[in-house]
Amino acid sequence: MPSSSTTVDPAIIRALSLEGTSSKITTHGGSGFSSTFRITTSTRKSSTTTAESPSTSIFVKTSSAPGAEVMFQGEHASLNAIHDAVPSLCPEAFAWGRLDLEPGGYFLATEFLDLGGGGGGGRRSGKGKGTGRSGTGSGMSLAEKLAKLHSTPAPVPDGHDEPQFGFPVPTCCGDTEQDNSFTSSWADFFARRRLLAVLDRGEKNNGSPEAQLRRTVERVAGEVVPKLLGDGHLGVSGGRGDGNNSKRGIVPVVVHGDLWSGNQSRGRFVGRRRSRRRLRKQNQGHAPRGHDQEKETDKYASDGDADPDLQAVEEDEYDEEEHEYEDEDDYEEVIYDPASCYAHNEYDFGIMHMFGGFGSAFWNEYHALVPKTEPVGEYDDRVRLYESYHHLNHWAIFGGGGYKGGAMRLLKGLLAKYGGGGGGE
């Protein structure tokens, strides 16, 4: 799709049921792996009524690079897995598919996210009044949202009796395709689908075997991973279930998968509709079961999610339902560009620590809601283990010795502590 295009590809128009004559596309922002655009539709009257349809904005990525199909399919599934658990945390993904006008090209279409406004100065923590919140959004901090995401058990995949580690489709961390085939063992998933897989990818991309690095990664996968992440060890807390810790170990949850600080900001979901249900008195002087005579509740539209304060109210006591577009100051703590899977919640912390940007206030608030997994004394080493994957992945993508050296430092330190033969070769 040419950067100067003002015509929306017919495949996108079909996928989103857009009005072609009123939809325009312009370049917006940038990405290292794709071209990015904003689609706008002008206000118009419906063909069947005199009502006007408000203008909308949609964010679109396109790419004809190898792997674009897998990347966009994975990001589409990732965004919606996160959105299903915490709607205010990320954009909803609308569609992905093949472009008509760009040979070999694919697209991803999502809600448009207006980034960087709303005050707060990039705040990543804080709760209650006077902590930089603005607008009438969810009112939740990033720590609260991530804690909710990491406390929501993964769904049970088809053909299984309980949640599994993995994901329904491959995802891409950077441009590294990640195999997310389901398994019941987190240790097996992390060793095979992450550490050993990215080692293979790195050797292929960099054109030659890395004998010392391979020996080190294979030893960590065989010696360290079972000790830190092994079934019957990780998350077992002496028979007392606590959050994600239980007698049977950790429960798979949705993770972002690439949550460095550049994939987090404050933003406003342009055009997102929230449902406003207005409760009115049915008889003069009567208020239903402890409620005021007139009460409004605002929530993000999500069919079937009733406001708990209103569950006792009879159905016929609602006299209208309105839909309004988000106010211009409804800014939220948001994340984007995910590479999700169903995983141990602490898996997200590897890259969060690698590049920093999340201060002590964030971590204190998060862990007050989601305690560190048992054994707590091994928490820092688990985060180092998860961080090592991202060093290896950056080496696979960008080459050079810096990221490889960072991975070796972390891996050798773990071998020295948990390896059968120490940290030596």
PDB file of N, CA, C and O in Angstrom, residues 115-185:
ATOM      1  N   LEU A 115      -1.897   8.184  21.345  1.00  0.00           N
ATOM      2  CA  LEU A 115      -0.915   7.990  22.416  1.00  0.00           C
ATOM      3  C   LEU A 115      -0.385   9.304  22.957  1.00  0.00           C
ATOM      4  O   LEU A 115      -0.331  10.315  22.267  1.00  0.00           O
ATOM      5  N   GLY A 116       0.025   9.244  24.217  1.00  0.00           N
ATOM      6  CA  GLY A 116       0.864  10.287  24.782  1.00  0.00           C
ATOM      7  C   GLY A 116       0.160  11.419  25.462  1.00  0.00           C
ATOM      8  O   GLY A 116       0.806  12.266  26.076  1.00  0.00           O
ATOM      9  N   GLY A 117      -1.157  11.502  25.403  1.00  0.00           N
ATOM     10  CA  GLY A 117      -1.849  12.634  26.009  1.00  0.00           C
ATOM     11  C   GLY A 117      -2.440  12.294  27.350  1.00  0.00           C
ATOM     12  O   GLY A 117      -2.153  11.284  27.965  1.00  0.00           O
ATOM     13  N   GLY A 118      -3.285  13.184  27.810  1.00  0.00           N
ATOM     14  CA  GLY A 118      -4.023  12.924  29.025  1.00  0.00           C
ATOM     15  C   GLY A 118      -3.270  13.185  30.295  1.00  0.00           C
ATOM     16  O   GLY A 118      -3.705  12.807  31.374  1.00  0.00           O
ATOM     17  N   GLY A 119      -2.109  13.812  30.225  1.00  0.00           N
ATOM     18  CA  GLY A 119      -1.361  14.087  31.452  1.00  0.00           C
ATOM     19  C   GLY A 119      -0.753  12.820  31.999  1.00  0.00           C
ATOM     20  O   GLY A 119      -0.691  11.787  31.375  1.00  0.00           O
ATOM     21  N   GLY A 120      -0.310  12.877  33.231  1.00  0.00           N
ATOM     22  CA  GLY A 120       0.251  11.701  33.877  1.00  0.00           C
ATOM     23  C   GLY A 120       1.713  11.535  33.622  1.00  0.00           C
ATOM     24  O   GLY A 120       2.376  10.793  34.323  1.00  0.00           O
ATOM     25  N   GLY A 121       2.255  12.193  32.597  1.00  0.00           N
ATOM     26  CA  GLY A 121       3.690  12.145  32.344  1.00  0.00           C
ATOM     27  C   GLY A 121       4.258  10.756  32.224  1.00  0.00           C
ATOM     28  O   GLY A 121       5.333  10.456  32.702  1.00  0.00           O
ATOM     29  N   GLY A 122       3.485   9.867  31.560  1.00  0.00           N
ATOM     30  CA  GLY A 122       3.973   8.503  31.408  1.00  0.00           C
ATOM     31  C   GLY A 122       3.906   7.731  32.700  1.00  0.00           C
ATOM     32  O   GLY A 122       4.609   6.752  32.856  1.00  0.00           O
ATOM     33  N   ARG A 123       3.023   8.137  33.624  1.00  0.00           N
ATOM     34  CA  ARG A 123       2.920   7.481  34.917  1.00  0.00           C
ATOM     35  C   ARG A 123       2.700   5.989  34.740  1.00  0.00           C
ATOM     36  O   ARG A 123       1.874   5.538  33.974  1.00  0.00           O
ATOM     37  N   ARG A 124       3.417   5.197  35.508  1.00  0.00           N
ATOM     38  CA  ARG A 124       3.283   3.754  35.426  1.00  0.00           C
ATOM     39  C   ARG A 124       2.783   3.157  36.729  1.00  0.00           C
ATOM     40  O   ARG A 124       2.771   1.951  36.890  1.00  0.00           O
ATOM     41  N   SER A 125       2.462   3.982  37.686  1.00  0.00           N
ATOM     42  CA  SER A 125       1.922   3.439  38.910  1.00  0.00           C
ATOM     43  C   SER A 125       1.128   4.503  39.609  1.00  0.00           C
ATOM     44  O   SER A 125       0.990   5.619  39.152  1.00  0.00           O
ATOM     45  N   GLY A 126       0.629   4.166  40.779  1.00  0.00           N
ATOM     46  CA  GLY A 126      -0.160   5.096  41.578  1.00  0.00           C
ATOM     47  C   GLY A 126      -1.616   4.732  41.530  1.00  0.00           C
ATOM     48  O   GLY A 126      -2.120   4.187  40.569  1.00  0.00           O
ATOM     49  N   LYS A 127      -2.316   4.990  42.623  1.00  0.00           N
ATOM     50  CA  LYS A 127      -3.730   4.685  42.641  1.00  0.00           C
ATOM     51  C   LYS A 127      -4.445   5.723  43.482  1.00  0.00           C
ATOM     52  O   LYS A 127      -3.865   6.384  44.325  1.00  0.00           O
ATOM     53  N   GLY A 128      -5.753   5.877  43.204  1.00  0.00           N
ATOM     54  CA  GLY A 128      -6.541   6.829  43.953  1.00  0.00           C
ATOM     55  C   GLY A 128      -6.373   8.229  43.415  1.00  0.00           C
ATOM     56  O   GLY A 128      -5.837   8.469  42.340  1.00  0.00           O
ATOM     57  N   LYS A 129      -6.815   9.183  44.196  1.00  0.00           N
ATOM     58  CA  LYS A 129      -6.783  10.562  43.755  1.00  0.00           C
ATOM     59  C   LYS A 129      -5.376  11.137  43.839  1.00  0.00           C
ATOM     60  O   LYS A 129      -4.552  10.733  44.641  1.00  0.00           O
ATOM     61  N   GLY A 130      -5.141  12.149  42.991  1.00  0.00           N
ATOM     62  CA  GLY A 130      -3.874  12.857  43.062  1.00  0.00           C
ATOM     63  C   GLY A 130      -2.689  12.086  42.557  1.00  0.00           C
ATOM     64  O   GLY A 130      -1.560  12.341  42.965  1.00  0.00           O
ATOM     65  N   THR A 131      -2.900  11.108  41.656  1.00  0.00           N
ATOM     66  CA  THR A 131      -1.788  10.314  41.167  1.00  0.00           C
ATOM     67  C   THR A 131      -1.604  10.444  39.663  1.00  0.00           C
ATOM     68  O   THR A 131      -1.023   9.586  39.031  1.00  0.00           O
ATOM     69  N   GLY A 132      -2.130  11.539  39.081  1.00  0.00           N
ATOM     70  CA  GLY A 132      -1.886  11.772  37.666  1.00  0.00           C
ATOM     71  C   GLY A 132      -2.956  11.239  36.755  1.00  0.00           C
ATOM     72  O   GLY A 132      -2.847  11.341  35.554  1.00  0.00           O
ATOM     73  N   ARG A 133      -4.025  10.642  37.310  1.00  0.00           N
ATOM     74  CA  ARG A 133      -5.099  10.200  36.444  1.00  0.00           C
ATOM     75  C   ARG A 133      -5.834  11.406  35.874  1.00  0.00           C
ATOM     76  O   ARG A 133      -6.004  12.418  36.533  1.00  0.00           O
ATOM     77  N   SER A 134      -6.291  11.249  34.666  1.00  0.00           N
ATOM     78  CA  SER A 134      -7.122  12.294  34.081  1.00  0.00           C
ATOM     79  C   SER A 134      -8.193  11.636  33.247  1.00  0.00           C
ATOM     80  O   SER A 134      -8.072  10.496  32.847  1.00  0.00           O
ATOM     81  N   GLY A 135      -9.254  12.376  32.971  1.00  0.00           N
ATOM     82  CA  GLY A 135     -10.322  11.825  32.170  1.00  0.00           C
ATOM     83  C   GLY A 135     -11.190  10.886  32.984  1.00  0.00           C
ATOM     84  O   GLY A 135     -11.053  10.737  34.190  1.00  0.00           O
ATOM     85  N   THR A 136     -12.124  10.230  32.297  1.00  0.00           N
ATOM     86  CA  THR A 136     -13.078   9.365  32.962  1.00  0.00           C
ATOM     87  C   THR A 136     -12.937   7.952  32.461  1.00  0.00           C
ATOM     88  O   THR A 136     -13.914   7.234  32.289  1.00  0.00           O
ATOM     89  N   GLY A 137     -11.726   7.512  32.200  1.00  0.00           N
ATOM     90  CA  GLY A 137     -11.486   6.158  31.750  1.00  0.00           C
ATOM     91  C   GLY A 137     -11.684   5.162  32.885  1.00  0.00           C
ATOM     92  O   GLY A 137     -12.411   5.400  33.835  1.00  0.00           O
ATOM     93  N   SER A 138     -11.005   4.039  32.817  1.00  0.00           N
ATOM     94  CA  SER A 138     -11.201   2.982  33.803  1.00  0.00           C
ATOM     95  C   SER A 138     -10.737   3.395  35.192  1.00  0.00           C
ATOM     96  O   SER A 138     -11.193   2.845  36.194  1.00  0.00           O
ATOM     97  N   GLY A 139      -9.790   4.342  35.262  1.00  0.00           N
ATOM     98  CA  GLY A 139      -9.249   4.736  36.555  1.00  0.00           C
ATOM     99  C   GLY A 139      -8.253   3.751  37.127  1.00  0.00           C
ATOM    100  O   GLY A 139      -7.879   3.865  38.294  1.00  0.00           O
ATOM    101  N   MET A 140      -7.805   2.778  36.324  1.00  0.00           N
ATOM    102  CA  MET A 140      -6.871   1.759  36.808  1.00  0.00           C
ATOM    103  C   MET A 140      -5.445   2.110  36.391  1.00  0.00           C
ATOM    104  O   MET A 140      -5.204   2.587  35.283  1.00  0.00           O
ATOM    105  N   SER A 141      -4.505   1.847  37.278  1.00  0.00           N
ATOM    106  CA  SER A 141      -3.093   2.028  36.948  1.00  0.00           C
ATOM    107  C   SER A 141      -2.607   0.869  36.089  1.00  0.00           C
ATOM    108  O   SER A 141      -3.277  -0.169  35.961  1.00  0.00           O
ATOM    109  N   LEU A 142      -1.417   1.021  35.516  1.00  0.00           N
ATOM    110  CA  LEU A 142      -0.832  -0.072  34.736  1.00  0.00           C
ATOM    111  C   LEU A 142      -0.620  -1.297  35.610  1.00  0.00           C
ATOM    112  O   LEU A 142      -0.879  -2.428  35.188  1.00  0.00           O
ATOM    113  N   ALA A 143      -0.147  -1.097  36.843  1.00  0.00           N
ATOM    114  CA  ALA A 143       0.075  -2.235  37.735  1.00  0.00           C
ATOM    115  C   ALA A 143      -1.225  -2.981  38.006  1.00  0.00           C
ATOM    116  O   ALA A 143      -1.248  -4.222  38.019  1.00  0.00           O
ATOM    117  N   GLU A 144      -2.304  -2.243  38.233  1.00  0.00           N
ATOM    118  CA  GLU A 144      -3.596  -2.882  38.474  1.00  0.00           C
ATOM    119  C   GLU A 144      -4.060  -3.661  37.249  1.00  0.00           C
ATOM    120  O   GLU A 144      -4.574  -4.785  37.365  1.00  0.00           O
ATOM    121  N   LYS A 145      -3.890  -3.076  36.071  1.00  0.00           N
ATOM    122  CA  LYS A 145      -4.332  -3.748  34.852  1.00  0.00           C
ATOM    123  C   LYS A 145      -3.504  -5.003  34.578  1.00  0.00           C
ATOM    124  O   LYS A 145      -4.054  -6.057  34.213  1.00  0.00           O
ATOM    125  N   LEU A 146      -2.188  -4.880  34.734  1.00  0.00           N
ATOM    126  CA  LEU A 146      -1.341  -6.042  34.481  1.00  0.00           C
ATOM    127  C   LEU A 146      -1.610  -7.140  35.508  1.00  0.00           C
ATOM    128  O   LEU A 146      -1.601  -8.336  35.172  1.00  0.00           O
ATOM    129  N   ALA A 147      -1.872  -6.746  36.752  1.00  0.00           N
ATOM    130  CA  ALA A 147      -2.217  -7.728  37.783  1.00  0.00           C
ATOM    131  C   ALA A 147      -3.508  -8.457  37.421  1.00  0.00           C
ATOM    132  O   ALA A 147      -3.626  -9.679  37.606  1.00  0.00           O
ATOM    133  N   LYS A 148      -4.488  -7.718  36.894  1.00  0.00           N
ATOM    134  CA  LYS A 148      -5.734  -8.361  36.478  1.00  0.00           C
ATOM    135  C   LYS A 148      -5.485  -9.313  35.320  1.00  0.00           C
ATOM    136  O   LYS A 148      -6.017 -10.437  35.297  1.00  0.00           O
ATOM    137  N   LEU A 149      -4.703  -8.876  34.338  1.00  0.00           N
ATOM    138  CA  LEU A 149      -4.368  -9.751  33.208  1.00  0.00           C
ATOM    139  C   LEU A 149      -3.694 -11.025  33.697  1.00  0.00           C
ATOM    140  O   LEU A 149      -4.044 -12.135  33.277  1.00  0.00           O
ATOM    141  N   HIS A 150      -2.739 -10.872  34.594  1.00  0.00           N
ATOM    142  CA  HIS A 150      -1.941 -12.000  35.082  1.00  0.00           C
ATOM    143  C   HIS A 150      -2.668 -12.838  36.126  1.00  0.00           C
ATOM    144  O   HIS A 150      -2.101 -13.812  36.623  1.00  0.00           O
ATOM    145  N   SER A 151      -3.889 -12.454  36.469  1.00  0.00           N
ATOM    146  CA  SER A 151      -4.686 -13.239  37.409  1.00  0.00           C
ATOM    147  C   SER A 151      -5.868 -13.918  36.731  1.00  0.00           C
ATOM    148  O   SER A 151      -6.661 -14.582  37.394  1.00  0.00           O
ATOM    149  N   THR A 152      -5.977 -13.747  35.423  1.00  0.00           N
ATOM    150  CA  THR A 152      -7.086 -14.335  34.671  1.00  0.00           C
ATOM    151  C   THR A 152      -6.633 -15.639  34.035  1.00  0.00           C
ATOM    152  O   THR A 152      -5.782 -15.627  33.142  1.00  0.00           O
ATOM    153  N   PRO A 153      -7.145 -16.773  34.488  1.00  0.00           N
ATOM    154  CA  PRO A 153      -6.685 -18.058  33.928  1.00  0.00           C
ATOM    155  C   PRO A 153      -6.940 -18.139  32.428  1.00  0.00           C
ATOM    156  O   PRO A 153      -7.936 -17.611  31.912  1.00  0.00           O
ATOM    157  N   ALA A 154      -6.033 -18.796  31.736  1.00  0.00           N
ATOM    158  CA  ALA A 154      -6.188 -18.995  30.297  1.00  0.00           C
ATOM    159  C   ALA A 154      -7.382 -19.902  30.023  1.00  0.00           C
ATOM    160  O   ALA A 154      -7.743 -20.745  30.857  1.00  0.00           O
ATOM    161  N   PRO A 155      -8.014 -19.752  28.870  1.00  0.00           N
ATOM    162  CA  PRO A 155      -9.111 -20.661  28.507  1.00  0.00           C
ATOM    163  C   PRO A 155      -8.590 -22.069  28.238  1.00  0.00           C
ATOM    164  O   PRO A 155      -7.394 -22.279  27.994  1.00  0.00           O
ATOM    165  N   VAL A 156      -9.486 -23.013  28.283  1.00  0.00           N
ATOM    166  CA  VAL A 156      -9.130 -24.406  27.986  1.00  0.00           C
ATOM    167  C   VAL A 156      -9.154 -24.597  26.475  1.00  0.00           C
ATOM    168  O   VAL A 156     -10.189 -24.383  25.835  1.00  0.00           O
ATOM    169  N   PRO A 157      -8.029 -24.996  25.864  1.00  0.00           N
ATOM    170  CA  PRO A 157      -8.015 -25.178  24.404  1.00  0.00           C
ATOM    171  C   PRO A 157      -8.868 -26.376  23.986  1.00  0.00           C
ATOM    172  O   PRO A 157      -9.085 -27.312  24.764  1.00  0.00           O
ATOM    173  N   ASP A 158      -9.341 -26.338  22.763  1.00  0.00           N
ATOM    174  CA  ASP A 158     -10.070 -27.473  22.204  1.00  0.00           C
ATOM    175  C   ASP A 158      -9.214 -28.731  22.294  1.00  0.00           C
ATOM    176  O   ASP A 158      -8.013 -28.712  22.003  1.00  0.00           O
ATOM    177  N   GLY A 159      -9.840 -29.841  22.709  1.00  0.00           N
ATOM    178  CA  GLY A 159      -9.130 -31.113  22.795  1.00  0.00           C
ATOM    179  C   GLY A 159      -8.405 -31.329  24.105  1.00  0.00           C
ATOM    180  O   GLY A 159      -7.727 -32.355  24.274  1.00  0.00           O
ATOM    181  N   HIS A 160      -8.511 -30.372  25.039  1.00  0.00           N
ATOM    182  CA  HIS A 160      -7.849 -30.506  26.337  1.00  0.00           C
ATOM    183  C   HIS A 160      -8.882 -30.372  27.450  1.00  0.00           C
ATOM    184  O   HIS A 160      -9.979 -29.830  27.253  1.00  0.00           O
ATOM    185  N   ASP A 161      -8.505 -30.858  28.625  1.00  0.00           N
ATOM    186  CA  ASP A 161      -9.402 -30.817  29.776  1.00  0.00           C
ATOM    187  C   ASP A 161      -9.091 -29.682  30.725  1.00  0.00           C
ATOM    188  O   ASP A 161      -9.876 -29.409  31.639  1.00  0.00           O
ATOM    189  N   GLU A 162      -7.946 -29.015  30.558  1.00  0.00           N
ATOM    190  CA  GLU A 162      -7.562 -27.917  31.433  1.00  0.00           C
ATOM    191  C   GLU A 162      -6.670 -26.954  30.662  1.00  0.00           C
ATOM    192  O   GLU A 162      -6.166 -27.293  29.580  1.00  0.00           O
ATOM    193  N   PRO A 163      -6.479 -25.739  31.174  1.00  0.00           N
ATOM    194  CA  PRO A 163      -5.628 -24.777  30.464  1.00  0.00           C
ATOM    195  C   PRO A 163      -4.233 -25.331  30.204  1.00  0.00           C
ATOM    196  O   PRO A 163      -3.675 -26.094  31.003  1.00  0.00           O
ATOM    197  N   GLN A 164      -3.660 -24.921  29.089  1.00  0.00           N
ATOM    198  CA  GLN A 164      -2.335 -25.364  28.672  1.00  0.00           C
ATOM    199  C   GLN A 164      -1.413 -24.167  28.500  1.00  0.00           C
ATOM    200  O   GLN A 164      -1.864 -23.030  28.325  1.00  0.00           O
ATOM    201  N   PHE A 165      -0.117 -24.425  28.505  1.00  0.00           N
ATOM    202  CA  PHE A 165       0.869 -23.415  28.159  1.00  0.00           C
ATOM    203  C   PHE A 165       1.057 -23.436  26.642  1.00  0.00           C
ATOM    204  O   PHE A 165       1.213 -24.498  26.048  1.00  0.00           O
ATOM    205  N   GLY A 166       1.023 -22.249  26.041  1.00  0.00           N
ATOM    206  CA  GLY A 166       1.109 -22.142  24.590  1.00  0.00           C
ATOM    207  C   GLY A 166       0.146 -21.077  24.092  1.00  0.00           C
ATOM    208  O   GLY A 166      -0.187 -20.143  24.811  1.00  0.00           O
ATOM    209  N   PHE A 167      -0.314 -21.226  22.857  1.00  0.00           N
ATOM    210  CA  PHE A 167      -1.238 -20.255  22.279  1.00  0.00           C
ATOM    211  C   PHE A 167      -1.833 -20.882  21.022  1.00  0.00           C
ATOM    212  O   PHE A 167      -1.201 -21.741  20.394  1.00  0.00           O
ATOM    213  N   PRO A 168      -3.029 -20.469  20.612  1.00  0.00           N
ATOM    214  CA  PRO A 168      -3.650 -21.110  19.445  1.00  0.00           C
ATOM    215  C   PRO A 168      -2.899 -20.908  18.136  1.00  0.00           C
ATOM    216  O   PRO A 168      -3.048 -21.718  17.208  1.00  0.00           O
ATOM    217  N   VAL A 169      -2.094 -19.838  18.036  1.00  0.00           N
ATOM    218  CA  VAL A 169      -1.375 -19.544  16.792  1.00  0.00           C
ATOM    219  C   VAL A 169       0.059 -19.143  17.135  1.00  0.00           C
ATOM    220  O   VAL A 169       0.350 -18.742  18.269  1.00  0.00           O
ATOM    221  N   PRO A 170       0.977 -19.223  16.176  1.00  0.00           N
ATOM    222  CA  PRO A 170       2.320 -18.675  16.404  1.00  0.00           C
ATOM    223  C   PRO A 170       2.245 -17.161  16.581  1.00  0.00           C
ATOM    224  O   PRO A 170       1.325 -16.506  16.082  1.00  0.00           O
ATOM    225  N   THR A 171       3.212 -16.610  17.279  1.00  0.00           N
ATOM    226  CA  THR A 171       3.336 -15.164  17.429  1.00  0.00           C
ATOM    227  C   THR A 171       4.759 -14.753  17.093  1.00  0.00           C
ATOM    228  O   THR A 171       5.647 -15.595  16.996  1.00  0.00           O
ATOM    229  N   CYS A 172       4.973 -13.455  16.936  1.00  0.00           N
ATOM    230  CA  CYS A 172       6.291 -12.951  16.586  1.00  0.00           C
ATOM    231  C   CYS A 172       6.767 -11.965  17.635  1.00  0.00           C
ATOM    232  O   CYS A 172       6.076 -10.980  17.931  1.00  0.00           O
ATOM    233  N   CYS A 173       7.933 -12.216  18.188  1.00  0.00           N
ATOM    234  CA  CYS A 173       8.601 -11.283  19.091  1.00  0.00           C
ATOM    235  C   CYS A 173       9.665 -10.584  18.258  1.00  0.00           C
ATOM    236  O   CYS A 173      10.675 -11.186  17.908  1.00  0.00           O
ATOM    237  N   GLY A 174       9.451  -9.296  17.926  1.00  0.00           N
ATOM    238  CA  GLY A 174      10.198  -8.716  16.824  1.00  0.00           C
ATOM    239  C   GLY A 174       9.731  -9.410  15.567  1.00  0.00           C
ATOM    240  O   GLY A 174       8.528  -9.542  15.318  1.00  0.00           O
ATOM    241  N   ASP A 175      10.663  -9.910  14.762  1.00  0.00           N
ATOM    242  CA  ASP A 175      10.258 -10.721  13.609  1.00  0.00           C
ATOM    243  C   ASP A 175      10.577 -12.191  13.823  1.00  0.00           C
ATOM    244  O   ASP A 175      10.546 -12.977  12.874  1.00  0.00           O
ATOM    245  N   THR A 176      10.842 -12.581  15.060  1.00  0.00           N
ATOM    246  CA  THR A 176      11.117 -13.981  15.379  1.00  0.00           C
ATOM    247  C   THR A 176       9.812 -14.733  15.564  1.00  0.00           C
ATOM    248  O   THR A 176       9.041 -14.449  16.486  1.00  0.00           O
ATOM    249  N   GLU A 177       9.548 -15.688  14.685  1.00  0.00           N
ATOM    250  CA  GLU A 177       8.345 -16.502  14.822  1.00  0.00           C
ATOM    251  C   GLU A 177       8.509 -17.454  16.003  1.00  0.00           C
ATOM    252  O   GLU A 177       9.524 -18.140  16.133  1.00  0.00           O
ATOM    253  N   GLN A 178       7.491 -17.495  16.863  1.00  0.00           N
ATOM    254  CA  GLN A 178       7.536 -18.319  18.066  1.00  0.00           C
ATOM    255  C   GLN A 178       6.509 -19.446  17.959  1.00  0.00           C
ATOM    256  O   GLN A 178       5.319 -19.205  17.758  1.00  0.00           O
ATOM    257  N   ASP A 179       6.994 -20.665  18.103  1.00  0.00           N
ATOM    258  CA  ASP A 179       6.128 -21.836  18.121  1.00  0.00           C
ATOM    259  C   ASP A 179       5.420 -21.884  19.478  1.00  0.00           C
ATOM    260  O   ASP A 179       6.067 -21.944  20.527  1.00  0.00           O
ATOM    261  N   ASN A 180       4.101 -21.880  19.452  1.00  0.00           N
ATOM    262  CA  ASN A 180       3.317 -21.883  20.686  1.00  0.00           C
ATOM    263  C   ASN A 180       2.484 -23.139  20.849  1.00  0.00           C
ATOM    264  O   ASN A 180       1.413 -23.111  21.465  1.00  0.00           O
ATOM    265  N   SER A 181       2.968 -24.248  20.304  1.00  0.00           N
ATOM    266  CA  SER A 181       2.228 -25.508  20.432  1.00  0.00           C
ATOM    267  C   SER A 181       1.958 -25.801  21.906  1.00  0.00           C
ATOM    268  O   SER A 181       2.819 -25.619  22.763  1.00  0.00           O
ATOM    269  N   PHE A 182       0.748 -26.262  22.189  1.00  0.00           N
ATOM    270  CA  PHE A 182       0.329 -26.440  23.570  1.00  0.00           C
ATOM    271  C   PHE A 182       1.066 -27.572  24.261  1.00  0.00           C
ATOM    272  O   PHE A 182       1.373 -28.606  23.662  1.00  0.00           O
ATOM    273  N   THR A 183       1.339 -27.374  25.556  1.00  0.00           N
ATOM    274  CA  THR A 183       1.899 -28.392  26.423  1.00  0.00           C
ATOM    275  C   THR A 183       1.434 -28.127  27.838  1.00  0.00           C
ATOM    276  O   THR A 183       1.141 -26.989  28.204  1.00  0.00           O
ATOM    277  N   SER A 184       1.372 -29.167  28.637  1.00  0.00           N
ATOM    278  CA  SER A 184       0.939 -29.018  30.029  1.00  0.00           C
ATOM    279  C   SER A 184       2.080 -28.606  30.941  1.00  0.00           C
ATOM    280  O   SER A 184       1.845 -28.272  32.104  1.00  0.00           O
ATOM    281  N   SER A 185       3.311 -28.612  30.444  1.00  0.00           N
ATOM    282  CA  SER A 185       4.490 -28.319  31.267  1.00  0.00           C
ATOM    283  C   SER A 185       5.087 -26.969  30.887  1.00  0.00           C
ATOM    284  O   SER A 185       5.541 -26.786  29.749  1.00  0.00           O
TER     285      SER A 185
END
